[in-house]
Tab-separated table of C-alpha atoms in Angstrom:
chain	number	residue	atom	x	y	z
A	16	MET	CA	-70.534	195.904	-12.568
A	17	HIS	CA	-68.706	198.754	-11.941
A	18	ASN	CA	-71.199	199.847	-9.149
A	19	LEU	CA	-69.765	196.924	-6.685
A	20	LEU	CA	-65.748	197.994	-7.652
A	21	THR	CA	-64.004	200.841	-5.741
A	22	LYS	CA	-61.870	202.924	-8.064
A	23	GLN	CA	-59.002	201.097	-7.176
A	24	GLU	CA	-60.192	197.407	-8.381
A	25	ILE	CA	-61.563	199.331	-11.603
A	26	GLN	CA	-58.535	200.539	-12.412
A	27	LEU	CA	-57.207	197.168	-11.554
A	28	LEU	CA	-59.484	195.631	-14.557
A	29	SER	CA	-58.770	198.372	-16.519
A	30	LEU	CA	-54.698	197.039	-16.232
A	31	ILE	CA	-55.800	193.174	-16.441
A	32	GLU	CA	-57.787	193.916	-19.715
A	33	TYR	CA	-54.840	196.445	-21.509
A	34	LEU	CA	-51.761	193.777	-20.305
A	35	TYR	CA	-53.895	190.822	-21.959
A	36	ASP	CA	-54.848	192.654	-24.908
A	37	SER	CA	-50.697	193.593	-25.522
A	38	LYS	CA	-49.701	190.446	-25.419
A	39	GLU	CA	-46.253	191.869	-25.302
A	40	LYS	CA	-43.562	194.211	-22.803
A	41	VAL	CA	-45.800	197.392	-21.854
A	42	PRO	CA	-43.148	200.237	-20.793
A	43	MET	CA	-44.245	201.757	-17.973
A	44	GLN	CA	-44.015	205.268	-19.141
A	45	VAL	CA	-46.702	204.144	-21.540
A	46	LEU	CA	-49.135	202.924	-18.445
A	47	ARG	CA	-48.437	206.039	-16.158
A	48	ARG	CA	-49.759	208.464	-19.720
A	49	LYS	CA	-52.376	206.125	-20.779
A	50	TYR	CA	-54.099	205.974	-17.083
A	51	GLU	CA	-52.840	209.382	-15.732
A	52	PHE	CA	-51.203	206.958	-12.407
A	53	SER	CA	-48.578	207.872	-10.558
A	54	HIS	CA	-45.651	205.861	-9.458
A	55	TYR	CA	-47.208	205.011	-5.997
A	56	ASN	CA	-50.741	203.998	-7.920
A	57	ILE	CA	-48.716	201.431	-10.843
A	58	ASN	CA	-46.663	199.966	-7.639
A	59	ASN	CA	-49.502	200.105	-5.904
A	60	LEU	CA	-51.810	197.793	-8.237
A	61	LEU	CA	-48.668	195.564	-9.801
A	62	ASN	CA	-48.548	194.581	-5.816
A	63	GLN	CA	-52.432	193.917	-5.857
A	64	LEU	CA	-51.652	192.332	-9.243
A	65	THR	CA	-49.229	189.739	-8.192
A	66	LEU	CA	-51.486	188.715	-5.173
A	67	LEU	CA	-54.128	188.098	-7.365
A	68	ILE	CA	-52.303	186.121	-9.998
A	69	SER	CA	-51.055	184.155	-7.020
A	70	ARG	CA	-54.818	183.632	-5.903
A	71	VAL	CA	-55.702	182.519	-9.770
A	72	ASN	CA	-53.466	180.472	-10.207
A	73	THR	CA	-53.632	178.692	-6.906
A	74	HIS	CA	-57.430	177.879	-6.855
A	75	GLU	CA	-57.662	177.437	-10.678
A	76	ASN	CA	-55.232	175.616	-11.447
A	77	VAL	CA	-53.190	177.479	-14.108
A	78	HIS	CA	-50.141	179.362	-14.405
A	79	ILE	CA	-50.070	182.868	-15.121
A	80	ARG	CA	-47.082	184.937	-14.951
A	81	ILE	CA	-46.726	188.831	-14.154
A	82	ILE	CA	-43.113	189.971	-15.670
A	83	ASN	CA	-41.910	193.409	-14.116
A	84	ASN	CA	-38.191	194.698	-14.477
A	85	GLN	CA	-39.203	198.206	-13.464
A	86	GLN	CA	-38.656	199.618	-16.668
A	87	SER	CA	-41.681	197.784	-18.528
A	88	ILE	CA	-44.057	194.972	-17.520
A	89	GLU	CA	-45.345	191.845	-19.058
A	90	LEU	CA	-48.560	189.107	-18.148
A	91	VAL	CA	-47.792	185.772	-19.983
A	92	ALA	CA	-50.521	183.614	-19.983
A	93	ASP	CA	-51.697	180.497	-22.132
A	94	GLU	CA	-53.851	181.212	-25.119
A	95	ASN	CA	-56.873	178.842	-23.623
A	96	ILE	CA	-56.724	180.839	-20.608
A	97	PRO	CA	-59.353	183.378	-20.396
A	98	ILE	CA	-59.033	186.988	-19.187
A	99	GLU	CA	-62.224	185.990	-17.390
A	100	LEU	CA	-60.725	184.085	-15.002
A	101	MET	CA	-58.772	187.132	-14.095
A	102	LYS	CA	-61.942	189.754	-14.065
A	103	GLU	CA	-63.635	187.513	-11.750
A	104	ALA	CA	-60.978	186.905	-8.984
A	105	VAL	CA	-61.464	190.795	-9.009
A	106	VAL	CA	-64.927	190.921	-8.058
A	107	ARG	CA	-64.941	187.788	-5.453
A	108	GLY	CA	-61.899	189.429	-3.969
A	109	SER	CA	-64.003	192.997	-3.912
A	110	LEU	CA	-65.646	193.710	-0.132
A	111	THR	CA	-69.044	194.388	-1.639
A	112	TYR	CA	-69.032	190.870	-3.308
A	113	MET	CA	-68.264	189.210	0.207
A	114	LEU	CA	-70.815	191.637	1.963
A	115	ALA	CA	-73.503	190.389	-0.457
A	116	LEU	CA	-72.753	186.588	-0.001
A	117	ASP	CA	-72.602	186.964	4.367
A	118	LEU	CA	-76.340	188.200	3.764
A	119	LEU	CA	-77.319	185.475	1.297
A	120	LEU	CA	-76.015	182.914	3.813
A	121	LYS	CA	-76.845	184.648	7.043
A	122	ARG	CA	-73.327	184.885	7.773
A	123	TYR	CA	-73.753	188.775	8.701
A	124	THR	CA	-74.227	189.460	12.186
A	125	SER	CA	-73.041	192.644	12.606
A	126	ALA	CA	-71.279	195.902	11.213
A	127	LYS	CA	-68.768	195.328	13.916
A	128	ASP	CA	-67.694	191.748	13.214
A	129	PHE	CA	-67.757	192.402	9.528
A	130	CYS	CA	-64.926	195.437	10.037
A	131	GLU	CA	-63.243	193.027	12.163
A	132	GLU	CA	-62.803	190.318	9.943
A	133	HIS	CA	-61.854	192.482	7.081
A	134	PHE	CA	-59.575	194.671	8.788
A	135	ILE	CA	-61.760	197.990	7.930
A	136	ASN	CA	-62.812	200.428	9.415
A	137	PHE	CA	-66.672	201.957	9.924
A	138	SER	CA	-65.960	204.281	7.187
A	139	ILE	CA	-65.073	201.833	5.054
A	140	PHE	CA	-67.604	199.713	5.564
A	141	LYS	CA	-70.279	202.482	4.723
A	142	GLN	CA	-68.987	203.127	1.521
A	143	VAL	CA	-69.038	199.054	0.840
A	144	SER	CA	-72.832	198.944	1.658
A	145	ASP	CA	-73.947	202.236	-0.005
A	146	ARG	CA	-72.163	200.412	-3.098
A	147	LEU	CA	-74.387	197.515	-2.281
A	148	ASN	CA	-77.464	199.180	-2.119
A	149	ASN	CA	-76.939	201.182	-5.192
A	150	TYR	CA	-76.453	198.060	-7.099
A	151	LEU	CA	-79.383	196.114	-5.280
A	152	ALA	CA	-81.624	199.434	-6.305
A	153	ARG	CA	-81.499	198.208	-10.392
A	154	PHE	CA	-83.053	195.006	-9.090
A	155	ASN	CA	-85.669	197.273	-7.417
A	156	CYS	CA	-84.048	196.238	-3.961
A	157	TYR	CA	-82.583	197.806	-0.931
A	158	LEU	CA	-80.358	197.487	1.908
A	159	ASN	CA	-81.598	197.785	5.703
A	160	LEU	CA	-78.964	196.040	8.170
A	161	LYS	CA	-81.195	197.122	11.097
A	162	ARG	CA	-84.146	194.445	10.081
A	163	ARG	CA	-84.091	190.611	10.078
A	164	GLU	CA	-83.918	190.301	6.319
A	165	LYS	CA	-81.143	192.395	5.690
A	166	ILE	CA	-82.285	192.974	1.924
A	167	CYS	CA	-85.382	193.682	0.922
A	168	GLY	CA	-87.576	193.609	-2.159
A	169	LYS	CA	-89.680	190.777	-4.247
A	170	GLU	CA	-88.607	187.863	-4.078
A	171	LYS	CA	-87.992	187.328	-8.016
A	172	ASP	CA	-85.714	190.568	-7.790
A	173	PHE	CA	-83.765	188.881	-4.969
A	174	ARG	CA	-83.062	186.234	-6.822
A	175	SER	CA	-82.193	187.910	-9.828
A	176	PHE	CA	-79.970	190.070	-8.129
A	177	PHE	CA	-77.884	187.262	-6.758
A	178	TYR	CA	-78.495	185.833	-10.208
A	179	SER	CA	-76.373	188.428	-11.460
A	180	LEU	CA	-73.635	188.897	-8.545
A	181	PHE	CA	-72.932	185.089	-8.640
A	182	PHE	CA	-72.762	184.755	-12.472
A	183	ILE	CA	-70.455	187.721	-13.152
A	184	SER	CA	-67.976	186.476	-10.495
A	185	GLY	CA	-67.747	183.010	-12.432
A	186	THR	CA	-69.375	181.670	-9.084
A	187	SER	CA	-71.244	178.482	-10.747
A	188	LEU	CA	-70.381	176.151	-7.468
A	189	VAL	CA	-70.491	178.699	-4.714
A	190	PRO	CA	-70.439	177.773	-1.333
A	191	PHE	CA	-74.295	178.115	-0.579
A	192	LEU	CA	-74.587	174.121	-2.806
A	193	SER	CA	-73.875	172.467	0.187
A	194	LYS	CA	-77.216	173.673	2.077
A	195	THR	CA	-78.780	172.259	-1.181
A	196	ASN	CA	-79.150	168.323	-2.535
A	197	GLN	CA	-75.943	168.845	-4.624
A	198	ALA	CA	-76.193	165.087	-5.577
A	199	GLN	CA	-80.106	165.953	-7.052
A	200	LEU	CA	-79.397	169.093	-8.591
A	201	GLN	CA	-76.617	167.788	-10.494
A	202	ASN	CA	-78.471	164.628	-11.883
A	203	PHE	CA	-81.008	167.036	-12.913
A	204	ILE	CA	-78.522	168.680	-14.968
A	205	GLU	CA	-77.222	165.452	-16.745
A	206	ILE	CA	-80.663	164.785	-17.576
A	207	ILE	CA	-80.863	167.939	-19.511
A	208	LYS	CA	-77.487	167.621	-20.825
A	209	ASN	CA	-78.430	164.013	-22.641
A	210	ARG	CA	-81.919	164.943	-23.117
A	211	TYR	CA	-81.887	168.231	-24.947
A	212	PRO	CA	-78.250	168.801	-26.352
A	213	TYR	CA	-79.429	171.985	-27.759
A	214	PHE	CA	-78.342	173.772	-24.760
A	215	THR	CA	-74.611	175.065	-24.362
A	216	TYR	CA	-72.276	174.591	-21.269
A	217	THR	CA	-73.323	178.170	-20.357
A	218	ASP	CA	-77.011	177.575	-20.890
A	219	LEU	CA	-76.608	174.729	-18.279
A	220	ARG	CA	-74.560	176.601	-15.922
A	221	LYS	CA	-77.368	179.502	-15.991
A	222	LEU	CA	-79.880	176.861	-15.184
A	223	LYS	CA	-77.938	175.114	-12.279
A	224	LEU	CA	-76.927	178.674	-10.447
A	225	ILE	CA	-80.744	180.067	-11.157
A	226	MET	CA	-82.084	176.818	-8.838
A	227	SER	CA	-79.523	176.659	-6.501
A	228	ILE	CA	-80.434	179.895	-5.581
A	229	GLY	CA	-83.865	178.903	-6.110
A	230	LEU	CA	-83.451	175.940	-4.049
A	231	LEU	CA	-81.676	177.957	-0.690
A	232	ARG	CA	-83.839	180.132	-0.356
A	233	TYR	CA	-87.395	178.093	-1.047
A	234	GLN	CA	-85.961	175.641	1.543
A	235	SER	CA	-85.802	178.835	3.967
A	236	ASP	CA	-89.292	179.158	3.517
A	237	PHE	CA	-88.514	182.179	1.114
A	238	THR	CA	-91.079	181.478	-1.873
A	239	ILE	CA	-92.044	183.094	-5.209
A	240	SER	CA	-95.456	184.440	-4.236
A	241	ASP	CA	-96.231	187.270	-6.366
A	242	TYR	CA	-94.805	185.936	-9.714
A	243	PRO	CA	-96.094	187.272	-12.939
A	244	GLU	CA	-97.725	185.546	-15.918
A	245	ILE	CA	-94.886	185.863	-18.817
A	246	ALA	CA	-94.848	184.448	-22.588
A	247	THR	CA	-91.596	182.898	-22.606
A	248	ILE	CA	-90.594	180.842	-25.945
A	249	ASN	CA	-88.125	177.741	-25.071
A	250	LEU	CA	-87.916	175.850	-28.150
A	251	ALA	CA	-86.099	173.027	-26.643
A	252	PHE	CA	-88.394	171.403	-24.113
A	253	PRO	CA	-92.273	172.549	-23.258
A	254	TYR	CA	-93.110	173.862	-19.647
A	255	SER	CA	-94.999	169.805	-19.317
A	256	GLU	CA	-91.481	168.353	-19.930
A	257	PHE	CA	-89.471	170.628	-17.553
A	258	GLN	CA	-92.410	170.475	-14.406
A	259	LEU	CA	-92.246	166.826	-14.459
A	260	LEU	CA	-88.582	166.552	-14.649
A	261	VAL	CA	-88.298	169.069	-11.772
A	262	ASN	CA	-90.917	166.908	-9.631
A	263	ASP	CA	-89.047	163.848	-10.307
A	264	CYS	CA	-85.798	165.033	-9.437
A	265	PHE	CA	-86.762	167.055	-6.423
A	266	ILE	CA	-89.628	165.224	-5.044
A	267	ASN	CA	-88.380	165.501	-1.477
A	268	GLU	CA	-88.162	169.396	-1.684
A	269	GLN	CA	-92.280	169.719	-2.354
A	270	LYS	CA	-93.828	171.527	0.101
A	271	GLU	CA	-96.889	173.661	-0.609
A	272	PRO	CA	-98.382	172.585	-4.103
A	273	ASP	CA	-99.099	175.863	-5.039
A	274	THR	CA	-95.842	177.444	-4.111
A	275	TRP	CA	-93.534	174.818	-5.514
A	276	ARG	CA	-95.466	174.911	-9.247
A	277	ALA	CA	-94.842	178.960	-8.814
A	278	GLU	CA	-91.296	177.961	-8.063
A	279	ILE	CA	-91.127	175.876	-11.466
A	280	ARG	CA	-92.600	178.280	-13.183
A	281	PHE	CA	-90.138	180.845	-12.081
A	282	TYR	CA	-87.241	178.587	-12.704
A	283	TYR	CA	-88.485	177.517	-16.421
A	284	ASP	CA	-89.196	181.216	-17.152
A	285	PHE	CA	-85.823	182.701	-15.793
A	286	PHE	CA	-83.981	180.362	-17.641
A	287	SER	CA	-86.250	180.700	-21.023
A	288	THR	CA	-85.519	184.709	-21.330
A	289	LEU	CA	-81.812	184.270	-20.265
A	290	THR	CA	-81.602	181.272	-23.574
A	291	MET	CA	-80.089	183.046	-26.568
A	292	TYR	CA	-80.782	180.439	-29.794
A	293	SER	CA	-78.185	179.739	-32.857
A	294	LEU	CA	-79.460	179.705	-36.566
A	295	GLU	CA	-78.056	176.326	-36.139
A	296	GLN	CA	-79.838	175.487	-33.224
A	297	ILE	CA	-83.531	176.859	-34.771
A	298	GLU	CA	-82.616	174.698	-37.548
A	299	THR	CA	-82.092	171.310	-35.492
A	300	VAL	CA	-85.096	172.101	-33.196
A	301	ASN	CA	-88.451	170.770	-34.521
A	302	PHE	CA	-90.797	174.446	-34.334
A	303	ALA	CA	-93.538	173.171	-36.434
A	304	ASN	CA	-96.322	174.071	-33.750
A	305	LEU	CA	-95.409	177.254	-33.021
A	306	ALA	CA	-98.788	178.315	-33.127
A	307	ILE	CA	-98.880	176.779	-30.087
A	308	MET	CA	-96.392	178.744	-28.417
A	309	GLY	CA	-98.487	181.614	-29.334
A	310	MET	CA	-95.361	183.114	-31.981
A	311	ASP	CA	-98.025	183.382	-34.459
A	312	GLU	CA	-99.739	185.957	-32.318
A	313	SER	CA	-96.752	187.821	-30.905
A	314	PRO	CA	-96.582	191.870	-31.218
A	315	HIS	CA	-93.044	190.978	-32.148
A	316	VAL	CA	-94.021	189.412	-35.867
A	317	THR	CA	-95.248	192.407	-37.833
A	318	TRP	CA	-92.450	194.424	-36.206
A	319	ILE	CA	-89.860	192.056	-37.426
A	320	PHE	CA	-91.034	191.797	-41.064
A	321	GLU	CA	-91.492	195.820	-41.303
A	322	LYS	CA	-87.862	196.741	-39.970
A	323	CYS	CA	-86.035	193.897	-42.012
A	324	THR	CA	-87.778	195.334	-45.070
A	325	GLN	CA	-86.682	198.249	-44.105
A	326	LEU	CA	-83.185	197.459	-43.862
A	327	GLN	CA	-84.153	195.208	-47.328
A	328	LEU	CA	-83.098	192.239	-45.721
A	329	ASP	CA	-84.964	188.976	-46.813
A	330	LEU	CA	-85.360	186.954	-44.337
A	331	SER	CA	-85.760	183.420	-44.542
A	332	ALA	CA	-88.627	181.465	-42.379
A	333	ILE	CA	-85.659	180.065	-40.037
A	334	GLU	CA	-84.136	183.516	-39.824
A	335	VAL	CA	-87.379	185.070	-39.049
A	336	VAL	CA	-87.980	182.241	-36.042
A	337	PHE	CA	-84.468	183.197	-34.597
A	338	LEU	CA	-85.261	186.488	-34.720
A	339	LEU	CA	-88.886	186.016	-33.444
A	340	VAL	CA	-87.677	183.655	-30.249
A	341	ASN	CA	-84.095	185.628	-29.547
A	342	LEU	CA	-86.404	188.757	-29.665
A	343	SER	CA	-89.205	187.575	-27.713
A	344	ASN	CA	-87.467	186.375	-25.049
A	345	ALA	CA	-84.850	189.123	-24.300
A	346	SER	CA	-87.589	191.804	-24.033
A	347	GLU	CA	-89.334	189.313	-21.675
A	348	ARG	CA	-86.380	189.151	-19.177
A	349	LEU	CA	-85.637	192.739	-19.826
A	350	ILE	CA	-89.115	193.609	-18.227
A	351	HIS	CA	-89.693	190.652	-15.564
A	352	PHE	CA	-85.801	189.842	-14.692
A	353	PRO	CA	-83.906	192.982	-14.022
A	354	VAL	CA	-79.936	190.988	-14.976
A	355	GLU	CA	-76.636	192.113	-15.532
A	356	GLU	CA	-73.989	189.475	-16.928
A	357	GLU	CA	-70.852	192.223	-17.620
A	358	LEU	CA	-68.584	189.600	-17.023
A	359	SER	CA	-70.553	186.817	-18.645
A	360	TYR	CA	-68.576	184.140	-20.767
A	361	GLU	CA	-70.663	184.810	-23.859
A	362	VAL	CA	-70.922	188.265	-23.259
A	363	ALA	CA	-68.759	190.689	-24.961
A	364	ASN	CA	-67.486	194.007	-24.748
A	365	VAL	CA	-70.393	196.782	-26.752
A	366	SER	CA	-67.826	199.156	-27.077
A	367	LEU	CA	-65.643	197.023	-28.339
A	368	TYR	CA	-68.485	195.643	-31.088
A	369	GLU	CA	-69.145	199.183	-31.917
A	370	LYS	CA	-65.358	199.411	-33.095
A	371	GLN	CA	-64.666	196.181	-35.018
A	372	TYR	CA	-68.529	196.524	-36.647
A	373	PRO	CA	-69.909	199.692	-37.209
A	374	ASN	CA	-72.190	198.378	-39.794
A	375	VAL	CA	-74.247	196.058	-37.394
A	376	SER	CA	-73.436	197.976	-34.822
A	377	ARG	CA	-75.827	200.613	-36.969
A	378	THR	CA	-78.416	197.972	-37.494
A	379	THR	CA	-78.526	197.224	-33.864
A	380	ASN	CA	-79.238	200.693	-32.931
A	381	TYR	CA	-81.941	201.247	-35.421
A	382	PHE	CA	-83.381	198.005	-33.743
A	383	LEU	CA	-82.992	199.086	-30.380
A	384	LYS	CA	-84.593	202.464	-30.824
A	385	ARG	CA	-87.313	201.016	-32.171
A	386	LEU	CA	-87.716	197.695	-30.357
A	387	PRO	CA	-91.950	197.153	-29.967
A	388	PHE	CA	-92.248	196.929	-26.253
A	389	ASP	CA	-92.428	199.486	-23.318
A	390	LYS	CA	-88.892	200.715	-22.723
A	391	GLN	CA	-89.470	201.886	-18.734
A	392	HIS	CA	-86.386	199.781	-18.108
A	393	PRO	CA	-82.706	200.927	-19.541
A	394	LEU	CA	-80.820	198.747	-21.847
A	395	ASP	CA	-78.303	196.781	-20.315
A	396	ALA	CA	-75.407	195.944	-21.703
A	397	LEU	CA	-76.740	191.668	-21.949
A	398	PHE	CA	-79.700	192.805	-23.906
A	399	LYS	CA	-77.757	195.133	-26.499
A	400	GLU	CA	-74.859	192.224	-26.828
A	401	THR	CA	-78.043	189.869	-27.499
A	402	ILE	CA	-79.592	191.773	-30.097
A	403	PHE	CA	-76.240	192.618	-31.543
A	404	LEU	CA	-75.461	188.782	-32.335
A	405	ILE	CA	-78.963	188.180	-33.359
A	406	ILE	CA	-78.633	190.545	-35.932
A	407	ARG	CA	-74.552	189.939	-37.316
A	408	SER	CA	-75.884	186.096	-37.147
A	409	VAL	CA	-78.758	187.286	-39.489
A	410	LEU	CA	-76.050	189.706	-41.827
A	411	LEU	CA	-73.106	187.050	-41.699
A	412	ASN	CA	-75.426	184.526	-43.060
A	413	LYS	CA	-76.164	186.490	-46.465
A	414	GLN	CA	-72.598	187.979	-46.650
A	415	ILE	CA	-71.445	188.217	-50.039
A	416	PRO	CA	-67.794	189.467	-50.044
A	417	VAL	CA	-66.653	191.997	-52.358
A	418	LYS	CA	-63.916	190.407	-54.658
A	419	ILE	CA	-60.849	193.105	-55.019
A	420	LEU	CA	-57.835	192.641	-57.451
A	421	LEU	CA	-54.832	194.257	-56.121
A	422	HIS	CA	-52.706	195.639	-59.241
A	423	SER	CA	-49.646	197.314	-58.257
A	424	SER	CA	-46.754	198.283	-58.890
A	425	ILE	CA	-44.995	196.787	-55.548
A	426	ASN	CA	-43.430	193.545	-54.924
A	427	GLN	CA	-45.210	190.067	-53.737
A	428	ILE	CA	-44.531	190.508	-49.939
A	429	GLN	CA	-45.717	194.118	-50.202
A	430	GLU	CA	-48.976	193.572	-51.775
A	431	ASN	CA	-50.090	190.891	-48.958
A	432	TRP	CA	-49.432	193.108	-46.448
A	433	LEU	CA	-51.556	195.645	-48.515
A	434	ALA	CA	-54.373	193.225	-48.996
A	435	LYS	CA	-53.876	192.647	-44.946
A	436	GLU	CA	-54.341	196.506	-44.326
A	437	ILE	CA	-57.319	197.162	-46.722
A	438	ASN	CA	-58.847	193.516	-44.872
A	439	ASN	CA	-58.052	195.287	-41.347
A	440	TYR	CA	-59.808	198.667	-42.573
A	441	CYS	CA	-62.859	197.811	-44.379
A	442	ASP	CA	-65.474	196.551	-41.876
A	443	VAL	CA	-67.229	194.295	-45.130
A	444	PRO	CA	-66.368	190.888	-46.165
A	445	LEU	CA	-64.127	190.429	-48.829
A	446	LYS	CA	-62.387	187.962	-51.084
A	447	PHE	CA	-58.640	188.807	-53.049
A	448	VAL	CA	-58.863	187.117	-56.499
A	449	ASN	CA	-55.870	186.660	-58.225
A	450	HIS	CA	-56.925	187.079	-61.986
A	451	ILE	CA	-59.206	189.798	-63.859
A	452	GLN	CA	-60.827	186.348	-65.379
A	453	GLU	CA	-62.726	185.853	-61.891
A	454	VAL	CA	-64.368	188.984	-62.505
A	455	PRO	CA	-63.345	191.265	-59.552
A	456	ASP	CA	-66.408	193.861	-58.190
A	457	LEU	CA	-62.898	196.510	-57.960
A	458	VAL	CA	-59.774	196.572	-59.065
A	459	ILE	CA	-57.297	198.627	-57.117
A	460	THR	CA	-54.442	199.978	-58.833
A	461	ASP	CA	-51.796	202.410	-58.782
A	462	LYS	CA	-51.237	201.945	-62.706
A	463	ASN	CA	-53.166	203.493	-65.594
A	464	ASN	CA	-54.785	199.711	-67.534
A	465	PRO	CA	-57.161	199.662	-69.782
A	466	LEU	CA	-57.475	195.889	-69.356
A	467	PHE	CA	-59.735	196.313	-66.421
A	468	HIS	CA	-62.329	198.652	-68.212
A	469	ALA	CA	-65.093	195.684	-67.100
A	470	SER	CA	-64.744	196.141	-63.687
A	471	LYS	CA	-64.969	199.210	-61.130
A	472	THR	CA	-61.374	200.754	-60.740
A	473	PHE	CA	-60.153	202.388	-57.870
A	474	TYR	CA	-56.867	204.339	-58.374
A	475	TRP	CA	-54.279	205.209	-55.099
A	476	HIS	CA	-50.382	206.177	-55.084
A	477	PRO	CA	-48.284	202.621	-55.011
A	478	VAL	CA	-48.161	203.813	-50.743
A	479	PRO	CA	-51.775	205.143	-50.226
A	480	TYR	CA	-52.515	208.024	-47.557
A	481	LEU	CA	-55.032	207.894	-45.039
A	482	ASP	CA	-57.488	209.756	-46.988
A	483	GLU	CA	-57.364	207.095	-49.788
A	484	TYR	CA	-57.972	204.428	-47.044
A	485	HIS	CA	-60.968	206.129	-46.306
A	486	ASN	CA	-62.340	207.252	-49.816
A	487	LEU	CA	-61.911	203.008	-50.367
A	488	LYS	CA	-63.462	201.855	-47.276
A	489	GLN	CA	-66.325	204.251	-48.367
A	490	VAL	CA	-66.299	202.300	-51.878
A	491	VAL	CA	-66.281	199.202	-50.866
A	492	ARG	CA	-69.239	199.650	-48.607
A	493	LYS	CA	-71.301	200.778	-51.263
A	494	ILE	CA	-70.169	197.808	-53.419
A	495	TYR	CA	-71.166	194.928	-50.692
A	496	PHE	CA	-74.480	196.731	-49.594
A	497	ALA	CA	-75.419	196.998	-53.339
A	498	LYS	CA	-74.028	193.065	-53.954
A	499	LEU	CA	-76.016	192.791	-50.461
A	500	ARG	CA	-79.399	193.889	-52.203
A	501	GLY	CA	-78.931	191.796	-55.064
A	502	GLU	CA	-78.596	194.905	-57.332
A	503	ASN	CA	-76.974	193.873	-60.547
A	504	SER	CA	-75.724	197.259	-61.765
A	505	LEU	CA	-73.471	199.171	-59.509
A	506	GLU	CA	-73.368	202.434	-61.124
A	507	GLY	CA	-72.901	205.685	-59.187
A	508	ILE	CA	-71.065	203.916	-56.827
A	509	GLY	CA	-68.380	206.999	-58.211
A	510	CYS	CA	-64.786	205.322	-58.269
């Protein structure tokens, strides 16, 4: 997504993220030191941020304030206002985004007109078109402003590009919807929402955007002609039901039978590969006839069992299906639909997850390096995040917390603070118990008390040193994974 933005827009995104995370006044000196901003850069970015906040407040009917007293800065927003609103506004204000939208809606006439409309010179326009061309290259498309059809490439890749562009910018109700039959589309989404409760708001938002772009292109005689066979898995409803529903809702849109069937198949497969199921959803879906969908012959089945055995994960039937369905759809999407959703509501920052959940991240990387399909296509953030969430859900389902008893000479308030620090420092689930009768897995103490000989004991100072936190983390991890594997003996943990 950053390929779409200028250096200044990327800096503005970083500033927004930092201020949102801080949730308090940030000294100007800290900002300058952190981002190596000059006085001019800071003031310029703050002016842009003020204009951006004004736009967001007006369009989204929210109330965000920025408090700037020259010495420090603070971003004030209600907790229910997501940071994505601000990020999406940055993308929508980008000249690259505006150029792409003009090209899709056939509003682009010439570079001269675009420059005059946005008060830029031709050299700036050249930079904008180059950024758009670089981003299009990820989708196997390219820009040629001298041709009648300015964006060249396969139709399915063209649609993947605009899906990605509009989804990360949050514009699910983009202006081109006026060219399609909104009543029909809204009726179609409402029927699916009521008939198939498995889909989330985000799932339906994706489907609406996929079909909006597709119907716009179909009405302009740009149809899917070279559509490949894709082994998608949709547990909510089979293709036959989807086809029947689309035909009923869009009966006036149908032209050539063959191209219309290809359109429906494209909508179905694209949507299915973007759908990620939770364990709870799979538990509510009837998947007794998995053989009908070819899941019993999937090349992922053997691989899943093999890798999970190596990782000593004893999966239930539902967990196997959970991994199988999500991994299969994710791999199909990676191969056939180049999509980036780096700013979507459900896709978190991969680097943040790596810091917060290092154990899950290591397991995820193990899976990613050994995926059972051709990895000629780069792994994008959405795919990595999908696999991360799949594995994390499985691990969370099998969590057995490490029971810890704190026995210290410090007072209760300090002990509560210490428990919080331990919880933050250790990256496995913990449960603090209050009495030795609850049989803790580990006793953390600064006393030498023989009453605790039945449990493992970790000795440290009343005010622990940093290296003691590190040693404790290693001990707790060993106990946790021993419990996860069902080992009764914790010998060799080395307290």
